[in-house]
Every structure is written in structure tokens, then in C-alpha cells.
Coordinates of C-alpha atoms and ligand atoms in Angstrom, one line a residue:
X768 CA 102.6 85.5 88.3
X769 CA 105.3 83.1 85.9
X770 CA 107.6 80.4 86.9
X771 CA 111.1 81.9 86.0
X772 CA 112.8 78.9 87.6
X773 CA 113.2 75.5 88.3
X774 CA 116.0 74.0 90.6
X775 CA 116.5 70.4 92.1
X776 CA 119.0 69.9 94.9
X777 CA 120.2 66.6 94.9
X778 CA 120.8 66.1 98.7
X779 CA 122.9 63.2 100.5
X780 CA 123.8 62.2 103.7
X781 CA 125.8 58.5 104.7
X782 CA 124.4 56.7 107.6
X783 CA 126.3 56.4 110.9
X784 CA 124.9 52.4 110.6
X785 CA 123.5 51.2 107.1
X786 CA 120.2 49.4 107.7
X787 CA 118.1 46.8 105.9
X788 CA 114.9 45.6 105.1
X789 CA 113.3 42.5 103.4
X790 CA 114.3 43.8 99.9
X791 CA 117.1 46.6 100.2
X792 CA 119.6 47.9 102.3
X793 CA 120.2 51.8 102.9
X794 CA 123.7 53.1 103.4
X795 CA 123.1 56.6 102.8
X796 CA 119.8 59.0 102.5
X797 CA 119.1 60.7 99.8
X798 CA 116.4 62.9 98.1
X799 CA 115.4 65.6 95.4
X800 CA 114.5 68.2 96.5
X801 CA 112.3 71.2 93.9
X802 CA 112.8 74.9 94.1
X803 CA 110.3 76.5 92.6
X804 CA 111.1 80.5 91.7
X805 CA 108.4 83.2 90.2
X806 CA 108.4 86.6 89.2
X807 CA 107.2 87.8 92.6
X808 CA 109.8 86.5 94.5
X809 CA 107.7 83.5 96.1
X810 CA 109.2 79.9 96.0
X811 CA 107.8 76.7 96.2
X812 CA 109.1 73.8 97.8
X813 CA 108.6 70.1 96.8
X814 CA 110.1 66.7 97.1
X815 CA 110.3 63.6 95.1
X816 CA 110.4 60.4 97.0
X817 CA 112.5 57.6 95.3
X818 CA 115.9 57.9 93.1
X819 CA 116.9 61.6 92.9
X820 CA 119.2 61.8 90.0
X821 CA 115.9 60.4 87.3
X822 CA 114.0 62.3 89.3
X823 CA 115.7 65.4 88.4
X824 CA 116.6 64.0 85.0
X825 CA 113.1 64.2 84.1
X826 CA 111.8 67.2 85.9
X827 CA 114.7 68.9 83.6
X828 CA 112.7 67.6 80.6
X829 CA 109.4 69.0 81.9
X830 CA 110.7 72.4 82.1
X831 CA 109.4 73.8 78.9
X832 CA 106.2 73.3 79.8
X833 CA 106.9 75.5 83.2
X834 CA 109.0 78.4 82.7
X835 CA 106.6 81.1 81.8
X836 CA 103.5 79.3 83.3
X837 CA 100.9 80.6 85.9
X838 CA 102.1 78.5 88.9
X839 CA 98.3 79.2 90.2
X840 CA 97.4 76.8 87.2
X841 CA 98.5 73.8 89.2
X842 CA 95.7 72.1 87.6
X843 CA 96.0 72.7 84.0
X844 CA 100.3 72.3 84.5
X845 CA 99.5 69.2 86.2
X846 CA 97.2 67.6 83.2
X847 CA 100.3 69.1 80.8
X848 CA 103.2 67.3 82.1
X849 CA 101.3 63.9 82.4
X850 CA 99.7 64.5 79.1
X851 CA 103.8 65.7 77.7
X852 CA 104.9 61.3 79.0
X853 CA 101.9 59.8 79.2
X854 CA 102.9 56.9 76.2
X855 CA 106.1 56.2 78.6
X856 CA 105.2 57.7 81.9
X857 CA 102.1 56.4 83.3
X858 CA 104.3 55.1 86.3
X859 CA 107.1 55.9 88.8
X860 CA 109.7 57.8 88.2
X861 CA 107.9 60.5 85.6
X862 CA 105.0 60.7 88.5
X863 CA 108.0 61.0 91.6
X864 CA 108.8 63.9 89.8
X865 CA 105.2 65.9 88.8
X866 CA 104.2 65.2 92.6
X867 CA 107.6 67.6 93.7
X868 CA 106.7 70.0 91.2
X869 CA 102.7 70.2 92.0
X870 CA 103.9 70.4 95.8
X871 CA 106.3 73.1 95.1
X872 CA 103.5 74.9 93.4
X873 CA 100.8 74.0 95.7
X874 CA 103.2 75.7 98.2
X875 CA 103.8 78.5 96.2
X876 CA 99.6 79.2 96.2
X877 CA 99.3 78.9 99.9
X878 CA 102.2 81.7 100.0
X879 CA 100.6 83.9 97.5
X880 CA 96.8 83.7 99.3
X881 CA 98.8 83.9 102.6
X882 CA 97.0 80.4 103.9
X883 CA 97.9 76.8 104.9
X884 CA 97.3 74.6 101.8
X885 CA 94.9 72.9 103.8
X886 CA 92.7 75.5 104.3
X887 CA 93.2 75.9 100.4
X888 CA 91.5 72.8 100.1
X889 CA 88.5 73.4 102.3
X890 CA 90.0 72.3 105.0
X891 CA 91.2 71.5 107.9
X892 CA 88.9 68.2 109.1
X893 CA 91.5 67.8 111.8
X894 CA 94.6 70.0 112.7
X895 CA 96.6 67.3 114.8
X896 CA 97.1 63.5 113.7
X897 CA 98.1 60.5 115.5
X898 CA 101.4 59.1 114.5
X899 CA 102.7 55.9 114.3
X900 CA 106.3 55.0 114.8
X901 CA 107.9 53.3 111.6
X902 CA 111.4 52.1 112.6
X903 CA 112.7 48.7 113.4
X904 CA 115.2 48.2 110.6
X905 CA 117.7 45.6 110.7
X906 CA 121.3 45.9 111.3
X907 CA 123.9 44.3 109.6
X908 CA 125.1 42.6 113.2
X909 CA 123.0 41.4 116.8
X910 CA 120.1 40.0 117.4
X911 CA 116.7 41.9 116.3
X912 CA 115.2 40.1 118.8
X913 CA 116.7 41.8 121.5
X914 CA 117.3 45.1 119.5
X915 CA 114.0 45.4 117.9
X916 CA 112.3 44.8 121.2
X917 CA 114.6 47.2 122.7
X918 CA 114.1 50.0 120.1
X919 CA 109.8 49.4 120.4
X920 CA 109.9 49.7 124.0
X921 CA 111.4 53.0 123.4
X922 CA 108.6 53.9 121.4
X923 CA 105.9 53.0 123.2
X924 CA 107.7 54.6 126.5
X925 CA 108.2 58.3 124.0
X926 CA 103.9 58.1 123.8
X927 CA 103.6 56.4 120.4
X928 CA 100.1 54.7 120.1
X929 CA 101.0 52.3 117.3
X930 CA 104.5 51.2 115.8
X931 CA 105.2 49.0 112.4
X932 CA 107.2 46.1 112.2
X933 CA 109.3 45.4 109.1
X934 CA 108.9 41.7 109.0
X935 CA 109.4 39.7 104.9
X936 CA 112.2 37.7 106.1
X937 CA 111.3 34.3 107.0
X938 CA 108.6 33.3 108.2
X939 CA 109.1 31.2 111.7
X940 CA 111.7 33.6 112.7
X941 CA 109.3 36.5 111.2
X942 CA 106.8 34.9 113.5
X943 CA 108.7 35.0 116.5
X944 CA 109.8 38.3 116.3
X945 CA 105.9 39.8 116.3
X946 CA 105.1 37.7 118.6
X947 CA 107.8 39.0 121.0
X948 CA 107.2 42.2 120.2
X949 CA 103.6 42.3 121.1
X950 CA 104.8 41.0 124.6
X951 CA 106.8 43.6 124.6
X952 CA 104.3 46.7 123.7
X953 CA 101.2 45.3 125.0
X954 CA 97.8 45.0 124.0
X955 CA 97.3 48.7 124.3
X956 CA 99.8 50.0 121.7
X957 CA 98.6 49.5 118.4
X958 CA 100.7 46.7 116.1
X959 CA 101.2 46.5 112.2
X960 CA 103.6 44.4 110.0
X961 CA 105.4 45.8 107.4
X962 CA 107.1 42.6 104.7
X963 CA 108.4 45.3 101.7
X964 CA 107.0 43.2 99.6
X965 CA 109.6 40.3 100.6
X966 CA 107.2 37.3 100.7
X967 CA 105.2 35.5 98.2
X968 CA 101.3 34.7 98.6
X969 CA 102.0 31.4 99.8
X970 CA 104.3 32.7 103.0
X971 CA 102.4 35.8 103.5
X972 CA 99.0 33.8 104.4
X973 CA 101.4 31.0 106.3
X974 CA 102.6 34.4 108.3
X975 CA 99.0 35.9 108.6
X976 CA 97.7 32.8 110.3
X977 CA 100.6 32.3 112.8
X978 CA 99.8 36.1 114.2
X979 CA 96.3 36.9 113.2
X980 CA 95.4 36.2 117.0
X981 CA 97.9 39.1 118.3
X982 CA 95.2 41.7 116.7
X983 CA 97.6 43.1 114.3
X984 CA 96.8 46.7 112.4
X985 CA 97.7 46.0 109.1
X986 CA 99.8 43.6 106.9
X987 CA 101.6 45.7 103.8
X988 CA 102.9 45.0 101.3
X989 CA 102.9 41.4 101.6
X990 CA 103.5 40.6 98.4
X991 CA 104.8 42.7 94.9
X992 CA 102.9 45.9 94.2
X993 CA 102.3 43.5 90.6
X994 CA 100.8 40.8 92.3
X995 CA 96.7 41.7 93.1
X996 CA 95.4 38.6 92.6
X997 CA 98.2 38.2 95.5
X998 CA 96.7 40.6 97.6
X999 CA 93.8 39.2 97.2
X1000 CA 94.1 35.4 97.8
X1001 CA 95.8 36.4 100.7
X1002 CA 92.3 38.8 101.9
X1003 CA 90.4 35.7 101.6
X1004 CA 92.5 33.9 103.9
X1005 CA 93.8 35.1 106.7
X1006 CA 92.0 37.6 109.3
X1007 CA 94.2 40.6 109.2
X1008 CA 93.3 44.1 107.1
X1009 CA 96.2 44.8 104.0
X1010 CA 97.9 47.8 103.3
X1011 CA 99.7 48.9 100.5
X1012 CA 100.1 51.4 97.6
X1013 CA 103.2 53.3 98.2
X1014 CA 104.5 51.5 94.8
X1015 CA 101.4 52.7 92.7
X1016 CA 100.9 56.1 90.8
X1017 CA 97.9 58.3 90.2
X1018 CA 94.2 57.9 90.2
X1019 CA 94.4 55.3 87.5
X1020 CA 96.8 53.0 89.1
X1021 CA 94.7 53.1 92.6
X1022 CA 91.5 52.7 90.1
X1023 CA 92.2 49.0 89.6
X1024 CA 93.2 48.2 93.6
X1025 CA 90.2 49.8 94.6
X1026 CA 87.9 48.2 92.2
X1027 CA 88.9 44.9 93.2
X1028 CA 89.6 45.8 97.0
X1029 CA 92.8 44.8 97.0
X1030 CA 93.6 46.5 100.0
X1031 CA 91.9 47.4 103.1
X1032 CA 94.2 50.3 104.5
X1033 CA 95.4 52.8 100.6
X1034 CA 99.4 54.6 101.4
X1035 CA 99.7 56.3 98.3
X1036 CA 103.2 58.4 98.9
X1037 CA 101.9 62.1 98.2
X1038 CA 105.6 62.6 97.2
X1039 CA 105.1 59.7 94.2
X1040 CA 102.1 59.1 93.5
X1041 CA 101.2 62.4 91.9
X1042 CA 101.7 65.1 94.5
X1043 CA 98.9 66.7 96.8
X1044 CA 96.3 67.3 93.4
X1045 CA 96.7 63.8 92.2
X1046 CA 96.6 62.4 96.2
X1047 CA 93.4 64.3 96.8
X1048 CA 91.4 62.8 93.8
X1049 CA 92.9 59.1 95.2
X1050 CA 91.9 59.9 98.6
X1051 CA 88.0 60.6 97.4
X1052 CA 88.1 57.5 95.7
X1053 CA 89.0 55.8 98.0
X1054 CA 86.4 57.2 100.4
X1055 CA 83.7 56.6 97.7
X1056 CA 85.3 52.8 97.4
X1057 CA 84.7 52.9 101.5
X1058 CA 88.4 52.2 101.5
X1059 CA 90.9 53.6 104.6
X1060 CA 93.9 56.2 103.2
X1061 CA 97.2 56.4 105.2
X1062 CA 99.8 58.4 103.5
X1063 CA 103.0 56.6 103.4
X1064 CA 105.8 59.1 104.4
X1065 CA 109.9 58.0 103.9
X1066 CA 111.2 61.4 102.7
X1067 CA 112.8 64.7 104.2
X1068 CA 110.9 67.1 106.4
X1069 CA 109.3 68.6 103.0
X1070 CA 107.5 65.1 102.3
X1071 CA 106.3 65.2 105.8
X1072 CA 105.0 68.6 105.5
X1073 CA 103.1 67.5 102.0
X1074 CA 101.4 64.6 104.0
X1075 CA 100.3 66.7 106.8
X1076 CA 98.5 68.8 104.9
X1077 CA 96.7 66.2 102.7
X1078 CA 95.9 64.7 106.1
X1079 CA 94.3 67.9 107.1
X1080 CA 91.8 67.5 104.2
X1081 CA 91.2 63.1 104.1
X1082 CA 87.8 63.0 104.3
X1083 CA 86.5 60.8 107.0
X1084 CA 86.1 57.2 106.4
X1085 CA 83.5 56.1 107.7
X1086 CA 81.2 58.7 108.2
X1087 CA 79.6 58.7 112.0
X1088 CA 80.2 60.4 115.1
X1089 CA 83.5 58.8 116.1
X1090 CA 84.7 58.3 112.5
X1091 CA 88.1 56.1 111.8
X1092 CA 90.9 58.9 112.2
X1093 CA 93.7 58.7 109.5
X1094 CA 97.4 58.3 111.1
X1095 CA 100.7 60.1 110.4
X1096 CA 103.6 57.5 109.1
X1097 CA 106.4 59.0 111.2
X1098 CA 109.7 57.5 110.0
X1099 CA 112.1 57.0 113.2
X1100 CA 115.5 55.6 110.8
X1101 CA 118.2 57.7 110.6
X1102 CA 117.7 60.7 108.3
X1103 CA 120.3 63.3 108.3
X1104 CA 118.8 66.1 106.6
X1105 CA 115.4 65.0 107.3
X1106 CA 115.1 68.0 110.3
X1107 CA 118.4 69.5 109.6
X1108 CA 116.4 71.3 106.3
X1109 CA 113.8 73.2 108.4
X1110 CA 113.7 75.8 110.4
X1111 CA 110.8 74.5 112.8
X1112 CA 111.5 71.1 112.5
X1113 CA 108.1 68.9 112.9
X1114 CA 108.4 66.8 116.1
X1115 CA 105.9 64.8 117.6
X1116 CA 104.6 65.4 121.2
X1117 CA 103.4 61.6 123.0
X1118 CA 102.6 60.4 119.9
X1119 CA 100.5 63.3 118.5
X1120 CA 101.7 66.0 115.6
X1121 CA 100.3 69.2 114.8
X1122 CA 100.0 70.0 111.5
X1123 CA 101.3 73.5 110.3
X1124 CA 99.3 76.0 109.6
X1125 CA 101.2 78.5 108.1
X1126 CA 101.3 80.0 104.6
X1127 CA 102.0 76.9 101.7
X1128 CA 103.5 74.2 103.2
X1129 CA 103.6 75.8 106.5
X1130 CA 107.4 75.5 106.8
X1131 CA 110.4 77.5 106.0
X1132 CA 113.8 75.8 104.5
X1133 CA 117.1 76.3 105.9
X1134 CA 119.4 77.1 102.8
X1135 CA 122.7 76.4 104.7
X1136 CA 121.7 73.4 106.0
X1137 CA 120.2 72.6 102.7
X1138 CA 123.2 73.6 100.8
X1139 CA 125.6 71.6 103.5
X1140 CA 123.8 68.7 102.1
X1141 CA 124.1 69.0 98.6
X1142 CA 125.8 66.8 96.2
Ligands
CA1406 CA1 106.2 50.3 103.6

């Protein structure tokens, strides 16, 4: 089998509201999506998760080192594009774009053996997941202290066990916000805090100690992706487990954060940080680092489908009879295309989702929708 082609559709949908978060607003949704084409007739489908035009800019300069290649090869094709930019490319964008292609192909290999990729990888540990609800955006008018508790009451009524709250803002009014919130859901319904990175050490521990008593999940991203010594002061003073990792790339970025455990709770974005391959080895690392992995998940239904079946395969952390079980991010903003792209769209049912089990990806693409949303 050869790889004849390689497409990227641009896709891009306006929001009927724009909403915000501590560092950026969204207007519109938008990803890149990888079509993968072989000799056989088989196609892969990926998905790169931040801007789609470089994205596609560079997977058009990694194209020499596919057309003609064994898409099987995931491995060696893998090791070849990261080896074709390492001097320049050791982060983002260049690494957004390998993870679509070594999803597409990873896709492409559960097709040709006829299996879910999960089972590819030895697995599945689990075939449902626990999702949490990620939502609560702000809008550009109204109180978010009436609509946020609004939209988390809906949550927890649709069966959600645990919901994230964007928070980065400032801190008293960040404060009351959790605080009403957690009136709001309860002590049963799990509660994490989500600042984008919008504070600095010296907020983020002021933050941590005003809600530490309200048994919060996880803080994340607290402070810059740069900043560990960051992560770290905050570790050592507040009582509240940090997540992070959606902004770092490959096994040698996490190599650092888990070294100096930076972070209690790893969300590498399978769609970024080097795609299911690259996720895998960062996933065993951080099991041998004793160190929880949640994928983080903000992309079409094609990202979603990549995380559920790395999911499938997280080893369990710790080991035991009731280990830890790993949860699904299950982004609740406005996404146009995010369904509209699949045949079977992946829903969740009170809180839990099932991961597919068919061939590759277990999902099939809707071309007319996907054209509809083409740029
Ligand atoms: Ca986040």
C-alpha cells in the first residue's frame, strides 16, 4: 500500500454568539482537517488542533516525504517528518500538523486490519469513559454569575459528573464565581478551574487559597505553559492538584514537566502534541512518572474520535483494584461542524461515552457536510 494523496480542508463556521476566555475571544470555529488517500482506496482521517492555514502550510511541505510511502510505516514516517524540521520545529505548529497526519494514518491501519485503533494498540482497558462538561465561556454582555450558574445547572441536570470552570480573570470576582458555582452543583458533581493561562504565580496561589476548601479537581493552566518554576511555586502552596500540557509538544517537551512534576493531572492535545504515536509514548511516561493523563479535546468530531481511542489504551494510573479512571474533555461551546462532519455523531449518554469500535477511527465523514464547511 502508498500514499497517493494528501488533502487539508480548511473548514469554518461563524458563531451565533462570539465567546471569551481569559486570553482570547472566539468568533468563529475553525480547523484542518487531513485526508489521507492510498492506492487501495482506503482514507485516513486526521485533524490538527490550533491555526489551520500553518497547519496546512506545513503539512504541504511534508509531502515529499509521504507521497509514495507505506502509510503502515506510521512509525518510521513519523521519526521522518520530525527528523525533516527538527532545527525549527521542535514545537507547535510543525507537531499540530504531524499529529493530523499520524491520525490520518493511524486511521488508515485500523481500516486496512479491519479493527478499532484501540485494539491496534493492545487494547481496549476500558470501552466507555466518563466525561466532563467543559463550557462556561463568557459572553460579551450579562452577568456570568447568573449565566454561568445557569448553564452548570444544565449540566449537572443532563448527567455530567464533573464540569470545568474557565476562571483567569480576576481574582475576587474569579473567587466568587467558583464559589457560587459549587452552591450551585453541589458536593457531588465533580469541580475543576480552568484560568487559560490568564494569571501570574502570584494571583494563581491568592486564587488557590480562597477555594482550596470547595475540593476543587484541578487548577490548569494557571499560569504560561513557559513558566514551570510557576507551576511549581504554586504546587508548594496551595492544596489543589495542577493540570496542564495542552500547550506542550511531544515526549521531549512533557520530559521536562514530568521530571520536575510540574503538574499533577498531564492534557497533552492528541491533535498537537504529536498525534496518537507520540500521545501513547507521553501517556507511558507519564504512568512511569506516577503522573495522571487527561487528554485535552477542543477540536471537531475527528479530534474527539483520536482521544477516545487513546483513552481506550491509558494505562491505569495507579495500579490497584479501583484504579483512578481517566476522563473524556467533552467541549459543550458552540461548534458548528463539530457533529455536523460525522455520520454517527458521538454523544454522550448521563455523562458517560462510548468509545467507537469500529475500523480506524471508528467513524465515517460526511463529505457534504464537510464540503458545506469549507473555506
Ligand atoms: Ca484548557
Amino acid at each position: 500500500m502508498k500514499v497517493t494523496d494528501i488533502t487539508v480542508h480548511i473548514l469554518q463556521a461563524p458563531l451565533s454568539e462570539p465567546f471569551h476566555w481569559a486570553i482570547g475571544e472566539a468568533t468563529a470555529r475553525a480547523s484542518a482537517i487531513v485526508e489521507i488517500t492510498t492506492d487501495t482506496g482506503l482514507v485516513g482521517w486526521g485533524e490538527c488542533f490550533g491555526p489551520a492555514g500553518p497547519a496546512a502550510a506545513m503539512i504541504e511541505a511534508y509531502k515529499p516525504w509521504l507521497i509514495d510511502a507505506d502509510p503502515l510505516a506510521s512509525e518510521k514516517i513519523w521519526q521522518d517528518l520530525y527528523a525533516a524540521f527538527r532545527d525549527q520545529g521542535q514545537k507547535g505548529v510543525p507537531i499540530c500538523a504531524i499529529s493530523g497526519i499520524d491520525i490520518a494514518l493511524w486511521d488508515i491501519r485500523g481500516k486496512h486490519f479491519d479493527a478499532p485503533i484501540h485494539q491496534l494498540m493492545g487494547g481496549p482497558l476500558r470501552r466507555e469513559v466518563k466525561a466532563y462538561a467543559t463550557g462556561t465561556y463568557r459572553k460579551r454582555s450579562g452577568d456570568p454569575l447568573e449565566y454561568i450558574c445557569d448553564e452548570v445547572a444544565g449540566y449537572a441536570a443532563e448527567g455530567f459528573s464533573a464540569v470545568k470552570l474557565k476562571i483567569g480573570f480576576e481574582v475576587r470576582e474569579d473567587a466568587a464565581l467558583i464559589r457560587a458555582v459549587r452552591k450551585v452543583i453541589g458536593t457531588d458533581i465533580g469541580l475543576m478551574l480552568d484560568a487559560n493561562h490568564g494569571y501570574d504565580a502570584v494571583d494563581a496561589i491568592k486564587l488557590g487559597k480562597m477555594v482550596q476548601d470547595l475540593d476543587i479537581g484541578w487548577f490548569e493552566e494557571p499560569v504560561a505553559p513557559e513558566d514551570l518554576d510557576g507551576y511549581c511555586a504554586i504546587k508548594a502552596a496551595i492544596d489543589i492538584p495542577l493540570a496542564g500540557g495542552e500547550c506542550e509538544y511531544t515526549r521531549f517537551g512533557f520530559r521536562e514537566i514530568l521530571r520536575r512534576r510540574a503538574i499533577d493531572y498531564l492534557q497533552p492535545d492528541t491533535a498537537a502534541a504529536g498525534g496518537l504515536s507520540e500521545c501513547k509514548k507521553i501517556a507511558d511516561m507519564a504512568n512511569a512518572f506516577g503522573v495522571r493523563y487527561v487528554p485535552h479535546v477542543w477540536g471537531s468530531g475527528i479530534g474527539l474520535a483520536a482521544a477516545l481511542q487513546l483513552l481506550a489504551v491509558l494505562p491505569h494510573n495507579p495500579p490497584g483494584r479501583r484504579p483512578w479512571e481517566p476522563l473524556l474533555e467533552f467541549d459543550r461551546s458552540e461548534h458548528p461542524f463539530r457533529q455536523a462532519i460525522m455520520r454517527d455523531p458521538i454523544e454522550h449518554s448521563g455523562g458517560i461515552v462510548r468509545i467507537p469500535d469500529g475500523p480506524g477511527l471508528g467513524i465515517e465523514i460526511d463529505r457534504n457536510a464537510l464540503e458545506n464547511f469549507k473555506i
